[in-house]
PDB file of N, CA and C in Angstrom:
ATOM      1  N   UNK A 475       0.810  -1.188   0.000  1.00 58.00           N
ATOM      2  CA  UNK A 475       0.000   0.000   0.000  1.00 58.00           C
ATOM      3  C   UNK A 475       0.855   1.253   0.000  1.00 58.00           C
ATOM      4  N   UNK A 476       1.791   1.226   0.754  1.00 66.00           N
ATOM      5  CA  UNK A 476       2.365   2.184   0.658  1.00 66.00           C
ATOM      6  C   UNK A 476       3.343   2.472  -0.548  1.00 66.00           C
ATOM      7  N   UNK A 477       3.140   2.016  -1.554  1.00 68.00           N
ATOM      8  CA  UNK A 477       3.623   1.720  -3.019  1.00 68.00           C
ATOM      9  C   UNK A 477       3.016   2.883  -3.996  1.00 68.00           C
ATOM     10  N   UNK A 478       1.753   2.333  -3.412  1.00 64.00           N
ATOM     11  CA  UNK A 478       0.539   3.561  -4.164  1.00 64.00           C
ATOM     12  C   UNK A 478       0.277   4.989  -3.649  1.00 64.00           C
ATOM     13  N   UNK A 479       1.080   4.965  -1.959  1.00 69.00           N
ATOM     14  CA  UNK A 479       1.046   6.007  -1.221  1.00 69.00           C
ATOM     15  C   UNK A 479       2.051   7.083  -1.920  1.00 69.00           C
ATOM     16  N   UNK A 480       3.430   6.202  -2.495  1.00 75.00           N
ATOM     17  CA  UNK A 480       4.359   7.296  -2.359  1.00 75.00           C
ATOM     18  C   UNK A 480       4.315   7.610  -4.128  1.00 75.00           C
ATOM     19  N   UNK A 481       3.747   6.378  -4.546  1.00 74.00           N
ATOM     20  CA  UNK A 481       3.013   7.293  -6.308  1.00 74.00           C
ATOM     21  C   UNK A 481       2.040   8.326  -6.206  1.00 74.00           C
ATOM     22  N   UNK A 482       1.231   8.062  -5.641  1.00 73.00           N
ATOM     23  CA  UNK A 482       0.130   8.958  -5.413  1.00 73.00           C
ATOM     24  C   UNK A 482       0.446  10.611  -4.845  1.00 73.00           C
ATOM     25  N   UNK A 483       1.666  10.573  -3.963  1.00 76.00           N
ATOM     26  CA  UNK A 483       2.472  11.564  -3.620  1.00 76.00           C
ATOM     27  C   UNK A 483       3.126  12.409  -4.650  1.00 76.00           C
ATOM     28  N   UNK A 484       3.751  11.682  -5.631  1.00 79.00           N
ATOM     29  CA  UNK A 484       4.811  12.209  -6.591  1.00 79.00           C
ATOM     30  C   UNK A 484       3.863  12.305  -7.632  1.00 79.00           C
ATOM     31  N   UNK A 485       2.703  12.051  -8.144  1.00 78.00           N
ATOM     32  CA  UNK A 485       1.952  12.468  -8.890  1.00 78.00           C
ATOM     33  C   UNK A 485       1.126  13.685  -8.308  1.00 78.00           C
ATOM     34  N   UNK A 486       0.596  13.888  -7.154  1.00 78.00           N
ATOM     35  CA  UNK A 486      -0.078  15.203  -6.305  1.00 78.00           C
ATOM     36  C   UNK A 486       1.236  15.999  -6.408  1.00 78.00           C
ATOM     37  N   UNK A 487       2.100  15.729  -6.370  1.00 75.00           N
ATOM     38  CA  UNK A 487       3.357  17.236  -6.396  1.00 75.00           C
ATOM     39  C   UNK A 487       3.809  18.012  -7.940  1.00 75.00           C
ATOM     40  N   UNK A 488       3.529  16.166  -8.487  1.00 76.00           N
ATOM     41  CA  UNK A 488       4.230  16.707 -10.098  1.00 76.00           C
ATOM     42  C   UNK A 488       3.170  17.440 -10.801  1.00 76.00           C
ATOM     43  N   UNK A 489       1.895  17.429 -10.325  1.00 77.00           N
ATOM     44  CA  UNK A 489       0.291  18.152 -10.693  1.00 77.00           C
ATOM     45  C   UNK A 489       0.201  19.540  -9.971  1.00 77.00           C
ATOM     46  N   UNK A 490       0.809  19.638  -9.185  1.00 73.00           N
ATOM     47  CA  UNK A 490       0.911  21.113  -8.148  1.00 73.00           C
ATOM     48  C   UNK A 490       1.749  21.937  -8.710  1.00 73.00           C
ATOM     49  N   UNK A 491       3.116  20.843  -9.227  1.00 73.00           N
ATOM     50  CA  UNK A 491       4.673  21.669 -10.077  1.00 73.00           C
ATOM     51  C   UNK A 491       3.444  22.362 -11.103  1.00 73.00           C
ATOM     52  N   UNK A 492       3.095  21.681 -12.102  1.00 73.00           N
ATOM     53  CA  UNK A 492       2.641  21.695 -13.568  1.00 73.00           C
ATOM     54  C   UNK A 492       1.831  22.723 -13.413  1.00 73.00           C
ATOM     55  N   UNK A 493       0.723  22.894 -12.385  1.00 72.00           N
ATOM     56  CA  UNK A 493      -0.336  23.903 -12.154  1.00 72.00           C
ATOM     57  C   UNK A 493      -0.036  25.109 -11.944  1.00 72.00           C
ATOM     58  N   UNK A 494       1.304  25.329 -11.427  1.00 68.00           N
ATOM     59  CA  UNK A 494       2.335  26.387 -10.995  1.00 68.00           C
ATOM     60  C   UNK A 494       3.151  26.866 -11.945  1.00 68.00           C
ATOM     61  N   UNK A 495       3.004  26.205 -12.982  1.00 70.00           N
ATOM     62  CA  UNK A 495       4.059  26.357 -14.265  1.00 70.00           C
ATOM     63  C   UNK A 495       3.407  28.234 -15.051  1.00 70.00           C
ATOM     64  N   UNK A 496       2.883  28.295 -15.054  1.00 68.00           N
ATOM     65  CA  UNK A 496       1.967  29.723 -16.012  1.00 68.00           C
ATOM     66  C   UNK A 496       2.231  30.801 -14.348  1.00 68.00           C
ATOM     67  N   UNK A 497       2.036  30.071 -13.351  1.00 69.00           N
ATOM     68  CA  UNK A 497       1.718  31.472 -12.587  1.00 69.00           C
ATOM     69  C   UNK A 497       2.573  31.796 -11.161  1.00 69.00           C
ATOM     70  N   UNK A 498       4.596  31.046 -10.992  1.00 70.00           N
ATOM     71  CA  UNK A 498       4.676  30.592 -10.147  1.00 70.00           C
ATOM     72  C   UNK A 498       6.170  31.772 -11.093  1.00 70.00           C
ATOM     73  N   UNK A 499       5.965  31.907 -12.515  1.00 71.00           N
ATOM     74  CA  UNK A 499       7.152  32.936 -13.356  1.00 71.00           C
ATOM     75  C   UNK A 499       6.659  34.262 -13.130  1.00 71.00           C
ATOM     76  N   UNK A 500       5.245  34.788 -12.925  1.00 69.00           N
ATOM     77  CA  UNK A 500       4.338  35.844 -12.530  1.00 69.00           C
ATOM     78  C   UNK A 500       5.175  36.354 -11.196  1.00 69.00           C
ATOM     79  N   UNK A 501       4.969  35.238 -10.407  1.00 72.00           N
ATOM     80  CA  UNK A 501       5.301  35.536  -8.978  1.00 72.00           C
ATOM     81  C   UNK A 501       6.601  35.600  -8.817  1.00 72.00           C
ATOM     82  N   UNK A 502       7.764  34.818  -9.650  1.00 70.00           N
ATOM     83  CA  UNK A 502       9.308  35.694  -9.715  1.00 70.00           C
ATOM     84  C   UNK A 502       9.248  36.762  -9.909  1.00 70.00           C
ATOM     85  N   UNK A 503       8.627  37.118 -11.561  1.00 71.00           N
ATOM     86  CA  UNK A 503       9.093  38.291 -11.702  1.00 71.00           C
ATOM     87  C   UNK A 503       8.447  39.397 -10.773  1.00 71.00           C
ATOM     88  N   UNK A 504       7.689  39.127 -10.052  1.00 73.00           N
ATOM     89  CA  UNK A 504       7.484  40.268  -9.622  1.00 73.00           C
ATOM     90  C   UNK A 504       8.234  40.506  -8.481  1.00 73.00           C
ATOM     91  N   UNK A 505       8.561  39.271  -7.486  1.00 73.00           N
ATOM     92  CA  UNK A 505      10.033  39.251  -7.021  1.00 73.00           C
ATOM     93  C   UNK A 505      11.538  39.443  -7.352  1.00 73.00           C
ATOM     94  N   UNK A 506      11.320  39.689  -9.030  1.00 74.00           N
ATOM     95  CA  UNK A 506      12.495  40.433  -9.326  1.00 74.00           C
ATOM     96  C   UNK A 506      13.558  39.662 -10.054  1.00 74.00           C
ATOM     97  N   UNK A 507      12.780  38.609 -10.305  1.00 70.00           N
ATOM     98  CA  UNK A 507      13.619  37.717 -11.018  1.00 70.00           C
ATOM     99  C   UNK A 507      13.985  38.154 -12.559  1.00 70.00           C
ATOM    100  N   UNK A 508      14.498  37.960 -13.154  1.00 62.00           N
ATOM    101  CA  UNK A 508      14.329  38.273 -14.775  1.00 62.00           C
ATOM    102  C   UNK A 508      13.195  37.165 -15.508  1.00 62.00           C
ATOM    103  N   UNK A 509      12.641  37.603 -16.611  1.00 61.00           N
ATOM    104  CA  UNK A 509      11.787  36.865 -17.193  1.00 61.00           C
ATOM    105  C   UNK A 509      12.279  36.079 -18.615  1.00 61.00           C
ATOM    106  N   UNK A 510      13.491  36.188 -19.046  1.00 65.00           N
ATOM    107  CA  UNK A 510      13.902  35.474 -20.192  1.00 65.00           C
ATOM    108  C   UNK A 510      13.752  33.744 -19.879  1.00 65.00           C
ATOM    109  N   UNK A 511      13.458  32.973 -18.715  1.00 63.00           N
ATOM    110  CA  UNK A 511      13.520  31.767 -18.569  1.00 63.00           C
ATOM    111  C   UNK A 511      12.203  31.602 -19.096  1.00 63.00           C
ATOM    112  N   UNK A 512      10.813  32.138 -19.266  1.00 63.00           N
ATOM    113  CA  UNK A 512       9.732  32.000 -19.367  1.00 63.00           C
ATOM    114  C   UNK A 512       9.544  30.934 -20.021  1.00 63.00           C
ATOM    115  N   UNK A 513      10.722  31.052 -21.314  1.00 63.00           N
ATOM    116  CA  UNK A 513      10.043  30.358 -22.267  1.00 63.00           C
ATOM    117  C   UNK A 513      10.137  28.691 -21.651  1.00 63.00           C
ATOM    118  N   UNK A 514      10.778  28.331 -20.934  1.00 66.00           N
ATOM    119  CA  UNK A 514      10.489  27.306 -20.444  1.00 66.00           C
ATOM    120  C   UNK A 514       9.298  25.912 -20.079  1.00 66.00           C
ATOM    121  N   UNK A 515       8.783  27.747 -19.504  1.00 64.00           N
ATOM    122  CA  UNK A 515       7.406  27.062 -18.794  1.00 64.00           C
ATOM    123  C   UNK A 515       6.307  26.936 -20.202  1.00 64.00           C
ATOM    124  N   UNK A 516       6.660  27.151 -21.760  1.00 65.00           N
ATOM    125  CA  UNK A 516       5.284  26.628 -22.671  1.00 65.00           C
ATOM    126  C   UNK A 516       5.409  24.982 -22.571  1.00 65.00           C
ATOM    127  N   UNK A 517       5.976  24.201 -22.747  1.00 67.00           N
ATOM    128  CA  UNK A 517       6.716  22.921 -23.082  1.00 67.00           C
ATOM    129  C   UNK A 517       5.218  22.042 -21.889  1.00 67.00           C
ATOM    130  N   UNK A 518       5.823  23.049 -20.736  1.00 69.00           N
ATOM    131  CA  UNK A 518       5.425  22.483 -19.530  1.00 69.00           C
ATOM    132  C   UNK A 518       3.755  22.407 -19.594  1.00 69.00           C
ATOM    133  N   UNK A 519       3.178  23.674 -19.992  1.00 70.00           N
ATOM    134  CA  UNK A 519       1.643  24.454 -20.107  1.00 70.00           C
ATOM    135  C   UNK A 519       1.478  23.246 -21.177  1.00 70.00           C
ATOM    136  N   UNK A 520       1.577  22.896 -21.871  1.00 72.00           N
ATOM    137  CA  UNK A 520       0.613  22.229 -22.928  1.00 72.00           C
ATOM    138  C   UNK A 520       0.404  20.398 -22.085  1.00 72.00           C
ATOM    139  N   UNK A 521       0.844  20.033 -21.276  1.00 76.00           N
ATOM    140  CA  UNK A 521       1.008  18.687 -20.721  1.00 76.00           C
ATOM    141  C   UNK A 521       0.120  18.860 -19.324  1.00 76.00           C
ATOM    142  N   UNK A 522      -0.247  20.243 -19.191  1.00 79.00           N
ATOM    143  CA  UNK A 522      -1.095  20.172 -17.953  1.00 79.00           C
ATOM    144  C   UNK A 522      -1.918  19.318 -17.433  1.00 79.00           C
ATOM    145  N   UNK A 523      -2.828  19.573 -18.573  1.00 84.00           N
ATOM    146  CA  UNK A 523      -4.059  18.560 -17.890  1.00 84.00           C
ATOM    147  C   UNK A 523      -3.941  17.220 -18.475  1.00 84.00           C
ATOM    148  N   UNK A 524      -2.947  16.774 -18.942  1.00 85.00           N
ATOM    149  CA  UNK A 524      -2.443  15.088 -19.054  1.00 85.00           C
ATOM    150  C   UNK A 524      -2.245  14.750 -17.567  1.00 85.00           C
ATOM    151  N   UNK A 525      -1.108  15.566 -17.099  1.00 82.00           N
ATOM    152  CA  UNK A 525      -0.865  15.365 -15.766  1.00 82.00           C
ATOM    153  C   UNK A 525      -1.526  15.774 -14.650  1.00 82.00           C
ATOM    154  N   UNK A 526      -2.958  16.499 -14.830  1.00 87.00           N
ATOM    155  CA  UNK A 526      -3.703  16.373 -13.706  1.00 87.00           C
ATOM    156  C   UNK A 526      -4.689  15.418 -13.142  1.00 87.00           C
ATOM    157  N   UNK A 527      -4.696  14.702 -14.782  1.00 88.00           N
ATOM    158  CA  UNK A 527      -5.510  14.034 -15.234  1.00 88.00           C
ATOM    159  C   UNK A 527      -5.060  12.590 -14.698  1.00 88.00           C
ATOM    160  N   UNK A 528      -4.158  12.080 -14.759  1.00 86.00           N
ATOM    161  CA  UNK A 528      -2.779  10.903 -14.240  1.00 86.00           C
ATOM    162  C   UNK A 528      -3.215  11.176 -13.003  1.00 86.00           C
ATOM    163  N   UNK A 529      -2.618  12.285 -12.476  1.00 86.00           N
ATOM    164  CA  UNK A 529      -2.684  12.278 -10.627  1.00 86.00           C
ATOM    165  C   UNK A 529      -3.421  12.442 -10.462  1.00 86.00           C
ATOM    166  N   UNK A 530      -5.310  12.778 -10.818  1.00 89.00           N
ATOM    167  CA  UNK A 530      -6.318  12.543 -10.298  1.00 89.00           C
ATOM    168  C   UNK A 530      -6.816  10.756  -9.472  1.00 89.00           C
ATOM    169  N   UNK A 531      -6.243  10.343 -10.993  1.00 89.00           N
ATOM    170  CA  UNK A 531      -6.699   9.019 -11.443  1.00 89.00           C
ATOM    171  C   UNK A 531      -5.844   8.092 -10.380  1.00 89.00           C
ATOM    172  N   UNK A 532      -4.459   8.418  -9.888  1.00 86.00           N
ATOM    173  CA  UNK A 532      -3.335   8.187  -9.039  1.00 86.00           C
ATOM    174  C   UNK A 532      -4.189   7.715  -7.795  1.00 86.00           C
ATOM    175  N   UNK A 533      -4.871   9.037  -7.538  1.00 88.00           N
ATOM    176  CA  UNK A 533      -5.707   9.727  -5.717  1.00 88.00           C
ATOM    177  C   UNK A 533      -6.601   8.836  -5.857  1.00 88.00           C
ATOM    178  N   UNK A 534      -7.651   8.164  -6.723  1.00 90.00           N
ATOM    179  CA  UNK A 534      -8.575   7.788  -6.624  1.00 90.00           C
ATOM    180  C   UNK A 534      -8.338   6.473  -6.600  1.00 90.00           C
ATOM    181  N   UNK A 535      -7.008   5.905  -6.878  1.00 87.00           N
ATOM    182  CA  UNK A 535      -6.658   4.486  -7.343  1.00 87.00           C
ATOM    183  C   UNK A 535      -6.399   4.260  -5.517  1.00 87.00           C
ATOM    184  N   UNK A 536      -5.537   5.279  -5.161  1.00 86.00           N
ATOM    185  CA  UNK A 536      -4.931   4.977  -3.738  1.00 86.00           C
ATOM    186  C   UNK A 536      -6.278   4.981  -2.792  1.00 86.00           C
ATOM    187  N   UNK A 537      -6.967   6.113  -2.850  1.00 89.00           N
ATOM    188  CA  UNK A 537      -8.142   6.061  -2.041  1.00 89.00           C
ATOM    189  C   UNK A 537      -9.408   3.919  -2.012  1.00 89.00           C
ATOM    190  N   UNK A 538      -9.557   3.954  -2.919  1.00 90.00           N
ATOM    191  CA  UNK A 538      -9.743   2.559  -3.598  1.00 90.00           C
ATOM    192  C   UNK A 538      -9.028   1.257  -3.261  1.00 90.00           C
ATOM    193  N   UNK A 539      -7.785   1.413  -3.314  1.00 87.00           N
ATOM    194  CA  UNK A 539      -7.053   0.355  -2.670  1.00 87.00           C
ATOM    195  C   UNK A 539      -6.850   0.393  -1.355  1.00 87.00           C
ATOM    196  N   UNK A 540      -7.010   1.536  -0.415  1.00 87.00           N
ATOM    197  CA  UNK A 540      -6.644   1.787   1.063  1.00 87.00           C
ATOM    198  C   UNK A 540      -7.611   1.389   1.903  1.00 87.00           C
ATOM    199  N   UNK A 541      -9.455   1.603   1.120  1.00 89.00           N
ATOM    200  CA  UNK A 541     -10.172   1.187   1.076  1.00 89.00           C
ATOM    201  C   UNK A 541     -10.533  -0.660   1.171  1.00 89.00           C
ATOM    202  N   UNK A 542     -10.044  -1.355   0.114  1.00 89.00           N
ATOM    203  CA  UNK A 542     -10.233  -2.611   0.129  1.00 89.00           C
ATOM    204  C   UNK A 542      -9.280  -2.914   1.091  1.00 89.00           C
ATOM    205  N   UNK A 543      -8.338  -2.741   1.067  1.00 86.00           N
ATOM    206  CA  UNK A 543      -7.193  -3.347   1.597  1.00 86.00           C
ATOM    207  C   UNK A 543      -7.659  -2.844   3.314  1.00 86.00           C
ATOM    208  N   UNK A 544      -8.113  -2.137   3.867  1.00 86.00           N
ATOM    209  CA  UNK A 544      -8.872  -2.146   4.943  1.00 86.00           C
ATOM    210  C   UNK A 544      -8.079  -1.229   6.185  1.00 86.00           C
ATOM    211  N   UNK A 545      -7.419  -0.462   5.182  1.00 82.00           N
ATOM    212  CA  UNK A 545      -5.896   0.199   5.618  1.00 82.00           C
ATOM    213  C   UNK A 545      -6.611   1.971   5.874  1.00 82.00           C
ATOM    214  N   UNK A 546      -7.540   2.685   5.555  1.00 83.00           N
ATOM    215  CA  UNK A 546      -7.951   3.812   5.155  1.00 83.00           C
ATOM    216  C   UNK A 546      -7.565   4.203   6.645  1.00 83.00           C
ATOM    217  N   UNK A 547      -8.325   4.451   7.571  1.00 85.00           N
ATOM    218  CA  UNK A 547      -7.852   4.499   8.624  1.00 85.00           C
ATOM    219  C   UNK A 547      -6.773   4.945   9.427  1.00 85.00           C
ATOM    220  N   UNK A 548      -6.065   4.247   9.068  1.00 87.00           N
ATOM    221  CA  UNK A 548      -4.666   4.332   9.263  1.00 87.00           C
ATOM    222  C   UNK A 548      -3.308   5.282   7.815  1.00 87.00           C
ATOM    223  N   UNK A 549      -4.112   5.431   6.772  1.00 84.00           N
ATOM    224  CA  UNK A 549      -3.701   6.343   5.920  1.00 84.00           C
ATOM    225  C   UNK A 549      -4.664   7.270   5.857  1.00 84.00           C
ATOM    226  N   UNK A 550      -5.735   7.355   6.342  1.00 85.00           N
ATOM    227  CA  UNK A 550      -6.516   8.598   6.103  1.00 85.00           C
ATOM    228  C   UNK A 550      -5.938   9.719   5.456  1.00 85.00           C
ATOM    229  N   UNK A 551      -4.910  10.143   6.737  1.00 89.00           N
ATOM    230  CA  UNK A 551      -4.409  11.832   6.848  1.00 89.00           C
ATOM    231  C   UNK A 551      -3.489  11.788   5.564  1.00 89.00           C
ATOM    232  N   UNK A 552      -3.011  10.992   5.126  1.00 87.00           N
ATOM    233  CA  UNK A 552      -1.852  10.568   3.866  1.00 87.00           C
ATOM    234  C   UNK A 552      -2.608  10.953   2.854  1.00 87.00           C
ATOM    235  N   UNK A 553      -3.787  10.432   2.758  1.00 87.00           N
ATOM    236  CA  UNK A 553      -4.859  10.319   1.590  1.00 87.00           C
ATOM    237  C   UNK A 553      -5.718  11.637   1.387  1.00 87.00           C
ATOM    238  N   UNK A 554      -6.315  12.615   2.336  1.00 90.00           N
ATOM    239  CA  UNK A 554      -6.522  13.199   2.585  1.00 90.00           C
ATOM    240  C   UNK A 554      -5.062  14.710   1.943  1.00 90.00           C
ATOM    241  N   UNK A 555      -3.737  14.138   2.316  1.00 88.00           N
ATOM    242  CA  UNK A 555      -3.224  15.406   1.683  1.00 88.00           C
ATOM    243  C   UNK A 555      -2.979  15.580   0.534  1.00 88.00           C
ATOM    244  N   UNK A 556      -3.023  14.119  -0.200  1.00 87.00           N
ATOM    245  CA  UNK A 556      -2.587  14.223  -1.873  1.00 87.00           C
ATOM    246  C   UNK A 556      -3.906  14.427  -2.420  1.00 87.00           C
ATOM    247  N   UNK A 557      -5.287  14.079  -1.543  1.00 89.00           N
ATOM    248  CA  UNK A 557      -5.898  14.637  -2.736  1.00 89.00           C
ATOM    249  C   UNK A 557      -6.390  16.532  -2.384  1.00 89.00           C
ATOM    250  N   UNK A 558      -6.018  16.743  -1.353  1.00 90.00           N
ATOM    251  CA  UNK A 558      -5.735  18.482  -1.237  1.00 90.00           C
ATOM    252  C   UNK A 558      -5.014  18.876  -2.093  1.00 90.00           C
ATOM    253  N   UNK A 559      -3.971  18.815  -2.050  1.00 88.00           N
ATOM    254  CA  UNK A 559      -2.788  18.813  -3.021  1.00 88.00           C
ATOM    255  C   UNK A 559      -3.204  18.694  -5.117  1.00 88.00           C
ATOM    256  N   UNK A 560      -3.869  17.935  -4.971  1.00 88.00           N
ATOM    257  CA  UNK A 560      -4.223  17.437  -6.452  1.00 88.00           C
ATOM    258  C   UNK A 560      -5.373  18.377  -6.561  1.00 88.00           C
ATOM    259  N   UNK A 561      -5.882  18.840  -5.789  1.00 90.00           N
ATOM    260  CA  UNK A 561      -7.419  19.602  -6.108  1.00 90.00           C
ATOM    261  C   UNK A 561      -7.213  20.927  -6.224  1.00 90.00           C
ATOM    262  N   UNK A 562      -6.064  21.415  -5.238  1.00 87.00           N
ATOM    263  CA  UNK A 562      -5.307  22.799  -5.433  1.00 87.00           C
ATOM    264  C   UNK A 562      -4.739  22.817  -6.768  1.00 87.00           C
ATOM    265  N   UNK A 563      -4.152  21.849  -7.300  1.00 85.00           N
ATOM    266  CA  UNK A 563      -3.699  21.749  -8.594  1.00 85.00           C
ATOM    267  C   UNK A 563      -4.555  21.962  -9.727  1.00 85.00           C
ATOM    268  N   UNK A 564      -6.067  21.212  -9.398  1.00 89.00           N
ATOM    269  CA  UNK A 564      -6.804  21.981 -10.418  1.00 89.00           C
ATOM    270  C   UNK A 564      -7.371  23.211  -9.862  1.00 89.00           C
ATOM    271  N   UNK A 565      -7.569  23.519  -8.740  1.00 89.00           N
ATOM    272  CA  UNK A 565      -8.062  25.161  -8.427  1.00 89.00           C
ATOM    273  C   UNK A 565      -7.088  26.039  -9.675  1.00 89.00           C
ATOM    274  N   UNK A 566      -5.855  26.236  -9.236  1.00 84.00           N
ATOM    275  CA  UNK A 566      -4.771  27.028  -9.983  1.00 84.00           C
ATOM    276  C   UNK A 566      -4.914  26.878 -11.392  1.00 84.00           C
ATOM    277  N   UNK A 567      -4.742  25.488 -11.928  1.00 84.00           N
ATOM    278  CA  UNK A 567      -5.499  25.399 -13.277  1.00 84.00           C
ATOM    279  C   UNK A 567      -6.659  25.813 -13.867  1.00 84.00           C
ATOM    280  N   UNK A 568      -7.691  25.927 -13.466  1.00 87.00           N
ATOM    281  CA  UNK A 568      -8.510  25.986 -13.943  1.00 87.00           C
ATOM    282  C   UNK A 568      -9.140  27.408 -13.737  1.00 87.00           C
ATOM    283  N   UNK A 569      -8.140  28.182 -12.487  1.00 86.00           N
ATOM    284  CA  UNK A 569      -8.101  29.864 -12.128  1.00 86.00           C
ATOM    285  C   UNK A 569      -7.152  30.540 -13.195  1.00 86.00           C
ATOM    286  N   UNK A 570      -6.338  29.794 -13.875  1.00 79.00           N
ATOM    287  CA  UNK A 570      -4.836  30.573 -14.116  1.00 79.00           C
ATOM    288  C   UNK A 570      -5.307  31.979 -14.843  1.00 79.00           C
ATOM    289  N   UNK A 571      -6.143  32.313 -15.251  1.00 78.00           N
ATOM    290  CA  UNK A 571      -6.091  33.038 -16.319  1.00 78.00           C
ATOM    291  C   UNK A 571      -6.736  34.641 -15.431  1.00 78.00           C
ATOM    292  N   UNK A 572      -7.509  34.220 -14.227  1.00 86.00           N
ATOM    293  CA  UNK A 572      -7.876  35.395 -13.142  1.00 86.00           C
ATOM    294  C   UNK A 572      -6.465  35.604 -11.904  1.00 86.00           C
ATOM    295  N   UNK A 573      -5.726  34.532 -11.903  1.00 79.00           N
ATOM    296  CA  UNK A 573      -4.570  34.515 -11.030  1.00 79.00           C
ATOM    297  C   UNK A 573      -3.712  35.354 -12.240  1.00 79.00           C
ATOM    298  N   UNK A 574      -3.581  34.916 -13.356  1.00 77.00           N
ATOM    299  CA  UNK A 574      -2.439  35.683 -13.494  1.00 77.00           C
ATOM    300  C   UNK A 574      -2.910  36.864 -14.126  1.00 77.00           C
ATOM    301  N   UNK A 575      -3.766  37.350 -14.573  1.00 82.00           N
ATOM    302  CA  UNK A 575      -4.582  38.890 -14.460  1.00 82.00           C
ATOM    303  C   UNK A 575      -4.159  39.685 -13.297  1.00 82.00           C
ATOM    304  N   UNK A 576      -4.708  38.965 -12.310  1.00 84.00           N
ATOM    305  CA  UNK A 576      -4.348  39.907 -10.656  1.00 84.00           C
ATOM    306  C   UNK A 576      -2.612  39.797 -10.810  1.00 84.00           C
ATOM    307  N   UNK A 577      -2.373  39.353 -10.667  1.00 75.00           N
ATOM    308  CA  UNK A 577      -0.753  39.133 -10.492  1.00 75.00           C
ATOM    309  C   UNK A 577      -0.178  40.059 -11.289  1.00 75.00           C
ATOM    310  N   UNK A 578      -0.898  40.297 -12.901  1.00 77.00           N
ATOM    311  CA  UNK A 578      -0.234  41.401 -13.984  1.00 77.00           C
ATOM    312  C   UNK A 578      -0.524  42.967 -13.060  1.00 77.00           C
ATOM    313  N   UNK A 579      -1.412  43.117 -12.386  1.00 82.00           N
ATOM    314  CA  UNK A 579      -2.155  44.328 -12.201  1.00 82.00           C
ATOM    315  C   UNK A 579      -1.510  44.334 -10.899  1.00 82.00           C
ATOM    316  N   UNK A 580      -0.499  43.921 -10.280  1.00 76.00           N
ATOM    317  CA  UNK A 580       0.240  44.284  -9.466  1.00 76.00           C
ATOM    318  C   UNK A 580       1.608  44.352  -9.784  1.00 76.00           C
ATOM    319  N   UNK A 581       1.954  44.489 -10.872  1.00 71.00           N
ATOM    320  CA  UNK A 581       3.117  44.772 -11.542  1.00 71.00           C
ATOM    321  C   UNK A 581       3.192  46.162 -11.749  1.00 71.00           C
TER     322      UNK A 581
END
């Protein structure tokens, strides 16, 4: 179980990275970073929702098996943070375009 725990982990982070990808260069530069790395983050933006889509499917596989396996209980709080984690990932996604509006208008 804990197999699916620590996939389920690295898919909720690599979905949080990805969700952060459009609006995480906003928040350098306005910390002062330079913006020539930007171009980085398109590569990243077009694979988004593949990979939110994976680590949804990840959370629900682990929730499911923690479940049968009769283990929930005792992973609750585990289970409980990746799919916080994965849901913040689509909040940000599916906000990016009012997040990074506000974010321009404080530039």
């Amino acid at each position: 179980m804990y197999k699916f725990l620590g996939l389920n982990y690295i898919g909720s982070l690599s979905a949080l990275g990805v969700a952060t990808c459009c609006v995480l260069p906003m928040v350098m530069m306005l910390l002062g970073s330079g913006g020539t790395w930007l171009a980085v983050f398109g590569d990243i933006a077009a694979a988004s929702f593949y990979v939110l889509t994976i680590s949804t499917a990840l959370v629900v596989v682990s929730w499911l098996v923690s479940h049968r396996r009769g283990s929930m209980a005792r992973l609750k709080w585990w289970l409980v943070g990746s799919t916080a984690m994965t849901g913040l990932a689509w909040v940000i996604v599916l906000n990016e375009a009012q997040i990074n509006d506000y974010l321009i208008m404080q530039m």
